[in-house]
PDB file of C-alpha atoms in Angstrom:
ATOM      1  CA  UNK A   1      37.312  68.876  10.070  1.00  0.00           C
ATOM      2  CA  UNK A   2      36.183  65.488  11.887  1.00  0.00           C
ATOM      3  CA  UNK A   3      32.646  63.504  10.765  1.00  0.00           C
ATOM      4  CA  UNK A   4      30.694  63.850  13.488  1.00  0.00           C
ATOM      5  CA  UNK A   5      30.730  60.247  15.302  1.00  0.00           C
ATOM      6  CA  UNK A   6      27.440  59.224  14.458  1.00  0.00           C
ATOM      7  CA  UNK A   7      28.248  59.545  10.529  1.00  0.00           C
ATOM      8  CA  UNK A   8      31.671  57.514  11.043  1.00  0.00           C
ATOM      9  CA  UNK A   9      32.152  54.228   9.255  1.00  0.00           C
ATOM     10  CA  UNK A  10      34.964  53.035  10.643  1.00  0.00           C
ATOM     11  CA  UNK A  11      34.673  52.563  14.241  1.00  0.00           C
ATOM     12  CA  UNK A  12      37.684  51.534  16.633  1.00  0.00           C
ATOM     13  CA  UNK A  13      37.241  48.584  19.865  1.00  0.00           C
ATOM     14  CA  UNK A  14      37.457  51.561  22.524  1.00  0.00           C
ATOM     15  CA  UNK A  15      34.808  53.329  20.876  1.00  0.00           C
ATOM     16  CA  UNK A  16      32.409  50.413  20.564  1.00  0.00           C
ATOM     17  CA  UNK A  17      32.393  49.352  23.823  1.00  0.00           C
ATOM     18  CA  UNK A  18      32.090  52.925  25.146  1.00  0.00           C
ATOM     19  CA  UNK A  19      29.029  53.136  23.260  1.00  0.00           C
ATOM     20  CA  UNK A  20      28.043  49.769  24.843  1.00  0.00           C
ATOM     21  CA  UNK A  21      28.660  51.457  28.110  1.00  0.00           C
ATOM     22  CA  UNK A  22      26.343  54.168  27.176  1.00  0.00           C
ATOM     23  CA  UNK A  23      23.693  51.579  26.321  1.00  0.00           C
ATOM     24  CA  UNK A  24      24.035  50.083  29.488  1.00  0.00           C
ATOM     25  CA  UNK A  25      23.604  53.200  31.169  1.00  0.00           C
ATOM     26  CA  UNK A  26      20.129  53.509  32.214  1.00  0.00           C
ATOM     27  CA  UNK A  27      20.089  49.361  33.050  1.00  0.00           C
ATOM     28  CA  UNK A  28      22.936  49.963  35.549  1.00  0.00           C
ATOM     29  CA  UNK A  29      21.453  53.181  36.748  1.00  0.00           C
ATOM     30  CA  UNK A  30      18.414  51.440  37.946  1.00  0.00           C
ATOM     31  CA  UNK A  31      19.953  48.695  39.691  1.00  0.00           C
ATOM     32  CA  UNK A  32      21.623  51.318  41.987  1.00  0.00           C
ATOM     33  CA  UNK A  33      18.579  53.608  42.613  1.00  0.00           C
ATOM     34  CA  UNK A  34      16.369  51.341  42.886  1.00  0.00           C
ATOM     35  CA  UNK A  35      17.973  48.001  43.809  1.00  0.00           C
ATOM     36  CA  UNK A  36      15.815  46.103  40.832  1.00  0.00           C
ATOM     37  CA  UNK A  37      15.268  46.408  36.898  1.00  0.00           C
ATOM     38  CA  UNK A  38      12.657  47.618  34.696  1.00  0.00           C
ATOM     39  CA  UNK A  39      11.423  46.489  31.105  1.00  0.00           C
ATOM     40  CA  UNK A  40      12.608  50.333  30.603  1.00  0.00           C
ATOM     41  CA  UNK A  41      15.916  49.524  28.946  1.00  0.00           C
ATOM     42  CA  UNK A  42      15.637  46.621  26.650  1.00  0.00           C
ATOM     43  CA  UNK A  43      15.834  48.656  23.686  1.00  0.00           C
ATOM     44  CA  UNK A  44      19.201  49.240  24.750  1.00  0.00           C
ATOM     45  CA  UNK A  45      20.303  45.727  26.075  1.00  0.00           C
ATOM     46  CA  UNK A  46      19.017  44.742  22.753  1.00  0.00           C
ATOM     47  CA  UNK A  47      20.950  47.211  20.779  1.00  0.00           C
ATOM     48  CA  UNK A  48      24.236  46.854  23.135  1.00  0.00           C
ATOM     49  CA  UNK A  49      24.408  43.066  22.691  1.00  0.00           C
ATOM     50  CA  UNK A  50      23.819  43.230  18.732  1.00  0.00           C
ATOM     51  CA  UNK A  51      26.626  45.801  19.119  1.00  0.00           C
ATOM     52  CA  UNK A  52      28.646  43.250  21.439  1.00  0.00           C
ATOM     53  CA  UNK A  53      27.628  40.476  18.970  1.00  0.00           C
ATOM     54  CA  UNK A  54      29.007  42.210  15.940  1.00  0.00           C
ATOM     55  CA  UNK A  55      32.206  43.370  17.619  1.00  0.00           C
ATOM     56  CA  UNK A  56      32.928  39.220  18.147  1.00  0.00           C
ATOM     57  CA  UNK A  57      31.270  37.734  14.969  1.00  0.00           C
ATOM     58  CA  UNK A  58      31.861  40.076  12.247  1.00  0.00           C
ATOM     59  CA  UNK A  59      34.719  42.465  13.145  1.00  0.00           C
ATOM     60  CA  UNK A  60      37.375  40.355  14.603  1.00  0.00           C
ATOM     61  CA  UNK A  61      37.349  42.375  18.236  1.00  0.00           C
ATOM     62  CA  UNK A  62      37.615  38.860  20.391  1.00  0.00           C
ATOM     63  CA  UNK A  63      40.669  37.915  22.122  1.00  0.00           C
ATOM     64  CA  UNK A  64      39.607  34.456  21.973  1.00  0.00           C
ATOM     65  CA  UNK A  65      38.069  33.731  19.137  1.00  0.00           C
ATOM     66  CA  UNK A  66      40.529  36.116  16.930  1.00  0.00           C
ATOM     67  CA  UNK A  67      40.615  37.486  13.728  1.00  0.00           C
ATOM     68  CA  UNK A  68      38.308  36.019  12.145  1.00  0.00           C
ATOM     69  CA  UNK A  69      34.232  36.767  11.543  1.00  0.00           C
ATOM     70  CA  UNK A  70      31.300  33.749  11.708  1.00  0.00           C
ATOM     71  CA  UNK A  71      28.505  33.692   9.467  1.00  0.00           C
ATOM     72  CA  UNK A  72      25.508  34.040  11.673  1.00  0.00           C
ATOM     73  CA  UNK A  73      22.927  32.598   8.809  1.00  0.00           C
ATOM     74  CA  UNK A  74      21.410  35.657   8.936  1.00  0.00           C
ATOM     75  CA  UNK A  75      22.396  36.043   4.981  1.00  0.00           C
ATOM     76  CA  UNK A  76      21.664  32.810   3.110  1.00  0.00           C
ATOM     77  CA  UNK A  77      21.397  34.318  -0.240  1.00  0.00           C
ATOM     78  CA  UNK A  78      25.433  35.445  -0.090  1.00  0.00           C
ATOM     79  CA  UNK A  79      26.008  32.083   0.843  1.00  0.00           C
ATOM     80  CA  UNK A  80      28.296  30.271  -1.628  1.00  0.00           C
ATOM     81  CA  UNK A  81      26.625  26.714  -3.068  1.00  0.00           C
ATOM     82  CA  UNK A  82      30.346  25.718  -3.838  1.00  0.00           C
ATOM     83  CA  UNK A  83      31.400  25.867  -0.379  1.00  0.00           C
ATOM     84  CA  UNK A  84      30.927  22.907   1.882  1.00  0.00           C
ATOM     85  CA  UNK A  85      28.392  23.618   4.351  1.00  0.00           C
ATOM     86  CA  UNK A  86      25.813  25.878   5.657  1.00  0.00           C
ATOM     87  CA  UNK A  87      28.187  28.600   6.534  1.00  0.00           C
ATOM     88  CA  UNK A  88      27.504  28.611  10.247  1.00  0.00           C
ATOM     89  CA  UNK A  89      29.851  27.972  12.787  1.00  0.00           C
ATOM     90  CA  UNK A  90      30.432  24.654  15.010  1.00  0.00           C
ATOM     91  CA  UNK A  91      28.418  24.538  18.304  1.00  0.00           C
ATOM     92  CA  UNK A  92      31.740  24.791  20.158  1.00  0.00           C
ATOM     93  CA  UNK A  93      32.195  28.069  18.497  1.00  0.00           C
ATOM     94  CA  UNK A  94      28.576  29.060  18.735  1.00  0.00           C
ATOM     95  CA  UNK A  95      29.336  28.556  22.854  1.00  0.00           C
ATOM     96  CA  UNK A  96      32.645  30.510  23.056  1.00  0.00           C
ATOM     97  CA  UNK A  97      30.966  33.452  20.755  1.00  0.00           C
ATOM     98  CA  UNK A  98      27.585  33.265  23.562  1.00  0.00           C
ATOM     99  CA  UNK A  99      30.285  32.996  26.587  1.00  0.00           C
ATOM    100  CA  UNK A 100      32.559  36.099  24.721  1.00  0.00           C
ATOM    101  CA  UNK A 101      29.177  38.552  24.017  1.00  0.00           C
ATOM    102  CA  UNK A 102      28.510  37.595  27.499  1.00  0.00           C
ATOM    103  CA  UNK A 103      31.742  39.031  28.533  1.00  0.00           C
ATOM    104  CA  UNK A 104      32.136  42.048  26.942  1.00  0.00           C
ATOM    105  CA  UNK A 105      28.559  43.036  28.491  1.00  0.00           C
ATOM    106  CA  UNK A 106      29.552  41.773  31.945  1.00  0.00           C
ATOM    107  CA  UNK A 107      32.848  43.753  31.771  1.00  0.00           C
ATOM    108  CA  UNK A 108      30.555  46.876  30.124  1.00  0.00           C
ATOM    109  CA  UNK A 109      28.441  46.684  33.011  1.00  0.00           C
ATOM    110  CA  UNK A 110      30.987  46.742  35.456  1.00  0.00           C
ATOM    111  CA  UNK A 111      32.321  49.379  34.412  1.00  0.00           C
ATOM    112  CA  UNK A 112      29.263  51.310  33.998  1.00  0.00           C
ATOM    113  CA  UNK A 113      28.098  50.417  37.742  1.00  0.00           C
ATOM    114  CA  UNK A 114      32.252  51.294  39.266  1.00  0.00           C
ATOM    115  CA  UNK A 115      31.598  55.228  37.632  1.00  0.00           C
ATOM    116  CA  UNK A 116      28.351  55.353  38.561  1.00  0.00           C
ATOM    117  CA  UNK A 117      28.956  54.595  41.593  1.00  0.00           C
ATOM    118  CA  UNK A 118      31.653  56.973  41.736  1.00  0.00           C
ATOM    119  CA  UNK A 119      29.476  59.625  40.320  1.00  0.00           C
ATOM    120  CA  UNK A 120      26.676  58.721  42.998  1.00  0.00           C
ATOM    121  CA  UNK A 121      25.967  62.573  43.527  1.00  0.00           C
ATOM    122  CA  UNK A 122      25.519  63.054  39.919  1.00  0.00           C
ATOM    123  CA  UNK A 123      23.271  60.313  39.391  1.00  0.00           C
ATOM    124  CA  UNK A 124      20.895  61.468  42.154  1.00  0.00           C
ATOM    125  CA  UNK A 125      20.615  65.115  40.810  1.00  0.00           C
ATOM    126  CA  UNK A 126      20.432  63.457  37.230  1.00  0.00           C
ATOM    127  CA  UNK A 127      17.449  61.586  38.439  1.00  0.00           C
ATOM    128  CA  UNK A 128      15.949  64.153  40.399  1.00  0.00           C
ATOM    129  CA  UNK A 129      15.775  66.179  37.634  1.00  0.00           C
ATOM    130  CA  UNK A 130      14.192  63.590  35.303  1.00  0.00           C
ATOM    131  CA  UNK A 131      11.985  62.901  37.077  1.00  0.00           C
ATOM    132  CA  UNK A 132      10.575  66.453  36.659  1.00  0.00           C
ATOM    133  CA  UNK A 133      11.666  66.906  33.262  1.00  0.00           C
ATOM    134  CA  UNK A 134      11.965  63.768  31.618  1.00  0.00           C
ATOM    135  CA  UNK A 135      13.982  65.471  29.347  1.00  0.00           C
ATOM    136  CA  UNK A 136      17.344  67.355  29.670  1.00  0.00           C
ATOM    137  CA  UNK A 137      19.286  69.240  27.043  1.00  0.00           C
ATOM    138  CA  UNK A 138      22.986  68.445  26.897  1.00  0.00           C
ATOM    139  CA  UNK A 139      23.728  71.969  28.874  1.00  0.00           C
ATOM    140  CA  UNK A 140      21.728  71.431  31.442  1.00  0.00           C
ATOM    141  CA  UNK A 141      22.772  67.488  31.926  1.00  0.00           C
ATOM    142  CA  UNK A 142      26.802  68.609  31.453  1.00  0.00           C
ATOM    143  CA  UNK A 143      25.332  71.197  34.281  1.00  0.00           C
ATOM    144  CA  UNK A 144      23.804  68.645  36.791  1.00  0.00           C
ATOM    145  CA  UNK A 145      27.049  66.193  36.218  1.00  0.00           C
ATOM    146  CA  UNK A 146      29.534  69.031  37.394  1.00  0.00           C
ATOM    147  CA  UNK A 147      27.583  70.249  40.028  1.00  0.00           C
ATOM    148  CA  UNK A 148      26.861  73.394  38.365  1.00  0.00           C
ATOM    149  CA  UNK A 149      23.598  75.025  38.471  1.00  0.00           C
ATOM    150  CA  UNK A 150      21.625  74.977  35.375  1.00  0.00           C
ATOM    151  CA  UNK A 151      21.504  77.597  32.746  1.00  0.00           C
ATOM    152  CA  UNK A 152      18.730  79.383  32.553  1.00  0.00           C
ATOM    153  CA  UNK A 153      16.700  79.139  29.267  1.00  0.00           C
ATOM    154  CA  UNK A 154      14.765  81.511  27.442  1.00  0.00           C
ATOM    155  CA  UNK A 155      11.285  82.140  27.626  1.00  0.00           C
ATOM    156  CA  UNK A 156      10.631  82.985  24.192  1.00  0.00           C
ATOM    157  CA  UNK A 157       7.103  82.094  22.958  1.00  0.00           C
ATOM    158  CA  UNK A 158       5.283  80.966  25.690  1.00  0.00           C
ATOM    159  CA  UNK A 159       3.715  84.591  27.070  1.00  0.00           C
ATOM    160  CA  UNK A 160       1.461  84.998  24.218  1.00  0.00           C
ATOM    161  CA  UNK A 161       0.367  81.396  24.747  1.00  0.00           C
ATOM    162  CA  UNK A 162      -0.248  81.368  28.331  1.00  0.00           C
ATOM    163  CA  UNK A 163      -2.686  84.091  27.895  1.00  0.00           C
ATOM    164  CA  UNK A 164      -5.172  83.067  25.366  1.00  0.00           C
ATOM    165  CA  UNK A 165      -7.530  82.448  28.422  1.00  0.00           C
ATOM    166  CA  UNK A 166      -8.716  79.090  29.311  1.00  0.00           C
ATOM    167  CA  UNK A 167      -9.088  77.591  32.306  1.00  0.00           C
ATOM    168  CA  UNK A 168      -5.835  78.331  34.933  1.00  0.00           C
ATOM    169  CA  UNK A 169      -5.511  82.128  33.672  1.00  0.00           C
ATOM    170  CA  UNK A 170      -2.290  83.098  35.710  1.00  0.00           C
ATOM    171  CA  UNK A 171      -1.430  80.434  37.810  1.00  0.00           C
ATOM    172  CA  UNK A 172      -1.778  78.224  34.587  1.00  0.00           C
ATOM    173  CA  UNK A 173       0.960  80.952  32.683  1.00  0.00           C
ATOM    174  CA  UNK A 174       3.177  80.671  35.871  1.00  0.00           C
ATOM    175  CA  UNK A 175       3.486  77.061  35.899  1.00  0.00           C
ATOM    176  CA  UNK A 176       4.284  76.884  32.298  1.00  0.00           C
ATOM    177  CA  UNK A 177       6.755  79.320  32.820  1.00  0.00           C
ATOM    178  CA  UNK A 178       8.091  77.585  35.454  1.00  0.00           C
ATOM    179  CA  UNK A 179       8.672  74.519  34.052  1.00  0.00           C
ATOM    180  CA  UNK A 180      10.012  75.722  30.464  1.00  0.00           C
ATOM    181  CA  UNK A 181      12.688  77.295  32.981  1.00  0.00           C
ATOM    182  CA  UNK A 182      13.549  74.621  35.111  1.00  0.00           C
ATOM    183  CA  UNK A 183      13.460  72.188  32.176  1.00  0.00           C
ATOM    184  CA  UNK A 184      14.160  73.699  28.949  1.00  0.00           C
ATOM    185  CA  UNK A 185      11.955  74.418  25.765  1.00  0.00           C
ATOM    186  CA  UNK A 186       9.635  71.419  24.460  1.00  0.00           C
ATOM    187  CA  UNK A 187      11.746  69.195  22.182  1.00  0.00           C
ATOM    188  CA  UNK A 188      10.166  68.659  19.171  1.00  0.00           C
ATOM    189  CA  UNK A 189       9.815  64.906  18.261  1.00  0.00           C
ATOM    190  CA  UNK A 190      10.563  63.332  14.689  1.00  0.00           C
ATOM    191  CA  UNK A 191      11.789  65.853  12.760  1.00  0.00           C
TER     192      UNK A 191
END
């Protein structure tokens, strides 16, 4: 039986900088749709480059810096009073870890933007949908990305709720209904 990736500890390159490429996702998408950028993602540029970051300074993933990790200060009560130093690295290494982070997320995002781009179509309906939604399930995104229609969902639950009166009466119960369809039950937040 596999550990279901998020519960991994042990984490190879490929895998980190898909996940990197995931990050970027939304940032790139954006660019193409709309030709600009929004403050939207920078929980996820953040979160990529700490990700890119940690791949260079504490797991050894650099071609040119190579195996070896940099203390980023972030830790000065494991540093060592014996040891000569403060524990960070040079400023020529401080550059060539900057210029290396900046790599991997330049090579991430070009990436990123060549399949999206390649999966224009998909984007578009992706978008469309979202834009109704604002949130898809897995089936119905897996749906939109093959070209598939969506599966339907069930209705359970909402009848006895859309008529407890109120204003809207029917036309309020057929919206609802409508939209639980097209866009799937409400997902319930911080569990």
């Amino acid at each position: 039986q596999q550990v279901p990736t998020e519960d991994r500890y042990v984490l190879r390159r490929s895998e980190l900088l898909d996940r990197v490429d995931v990050l970027l996702g939304g940032r790139v998408a954006e660019e193409l749709v709309f030709g600009d950028v929004s403050t939207g993602a920078q929980n996820d540029l953040e979160r990529a480059t700490a990700m890119a970051r940690h791949m260079v300074m504490q797991y050894g993933m650099s071609e040119r810096l190579g195996l070896a990790t940099f203390d980023d200060g972030a830790h000065p009560g494991l540093q060592d009073p014996r040891l000569p130093g403060d524990g960070r690295c040079s400023e020529h290494t401080a550059r060539l870890i900057d210029d290396e982070v900046r790599t991997l997320l330049a090579d991430a995002h070009a990436r990123v933007a060549a399949t999206l781009d390649e999966r224009r179509d998909a984007l578009e309906r992706i978008a469309q949908r979202l834009l109704q939604c604002e949130v898809l399930e897995r089936e119905a995104l897996q749906a939109l990305i093959d070209g598939r229609s969506e599966p339907e969902e069930p209705e359970v639950g909402h009848a006895e709720a859309d008529t407890r009166g109120g204003t809207g009466g029917a036309e309020h119960a057929s919206a609802v209904e409508r939209d639980f369809v097209a866009c799937g039950p409400p997902r319930q937040r911080d569990r």
